[in-house]
Structure formats: C-alpha cells, structure tokens
C-alpha cells in the first residue's frame, strides 16, 4: 500500500493519523494473545494494514465521511481491502 495523496488531512475535526502493518498476523480476526508474542510474520509477507485516524468526535468523522474527497480516498484504498475489513470507533480518555 502506498500513500494516496488525497487531502483528507485538512478535514474539519481530523487530528492526525498513520498506518502500519500488523506484525503477528494477516488475519483480520487477529490471533489469540498467548500466540501473538510467539508468531511474527516475516516483513515481506505482512499484508494486514492498520490505518489509525484521529478525530475530535465521531460526529465530525461521520460528517467528513460523507464528502467527495473522503469517497475518493476510500476508492483509492479499496483495492487493498480484504475479507473482514472494517472500521472501529475507539474513544480514549486521559487519566490524571
């Protein structure tokens, strides 16, 4: 996978993002935690890309996902989507 150069980084509410390949599986269901430490996929065989995106809110992400530029980005990434591909919302809270 390569950078698509679609300008989604300027969307309202977007705070940043990056992607990487999973190092212990190519299965979108993951692996049991007790096996994850024992098994590393050789770098040249890694296929499961994880795309982490930061948004100020779920609502701003949903608004952005309805825009033409977001659709263009998804169209460019679509060839790399595989079975089990999906998106998940995770909220983090800072503990003080």
Steps between C-alpha positions, in 0.01 A plus 500: 500500500624849422396851602197608300561877522131579543476809719292353782742642757333841469150381587329668793561305819784283365789496746745266328560145400739236375501142382716196556497128435413251775812303588341184642213413261348558159158390630248777569372294794841531665668230704456389860711714732698202625615429142558861395840523669622172349412563135643776284412524131816559292509866393468428127188286564304747715165586341269620780518880501359694794404860431470710817314829470437763764183708508372754750167314503316214334253753361774697320633176353152407378458845344838470326424149376207642298725731293630440145866516610441226759327287236801554273733381777293186561490428125880518490536269801227254391733273296684416824188421705463130575248270666417616849604859430323746722518812709472532873446803722711507815488785751791572729482698820807644664544394860647758731 
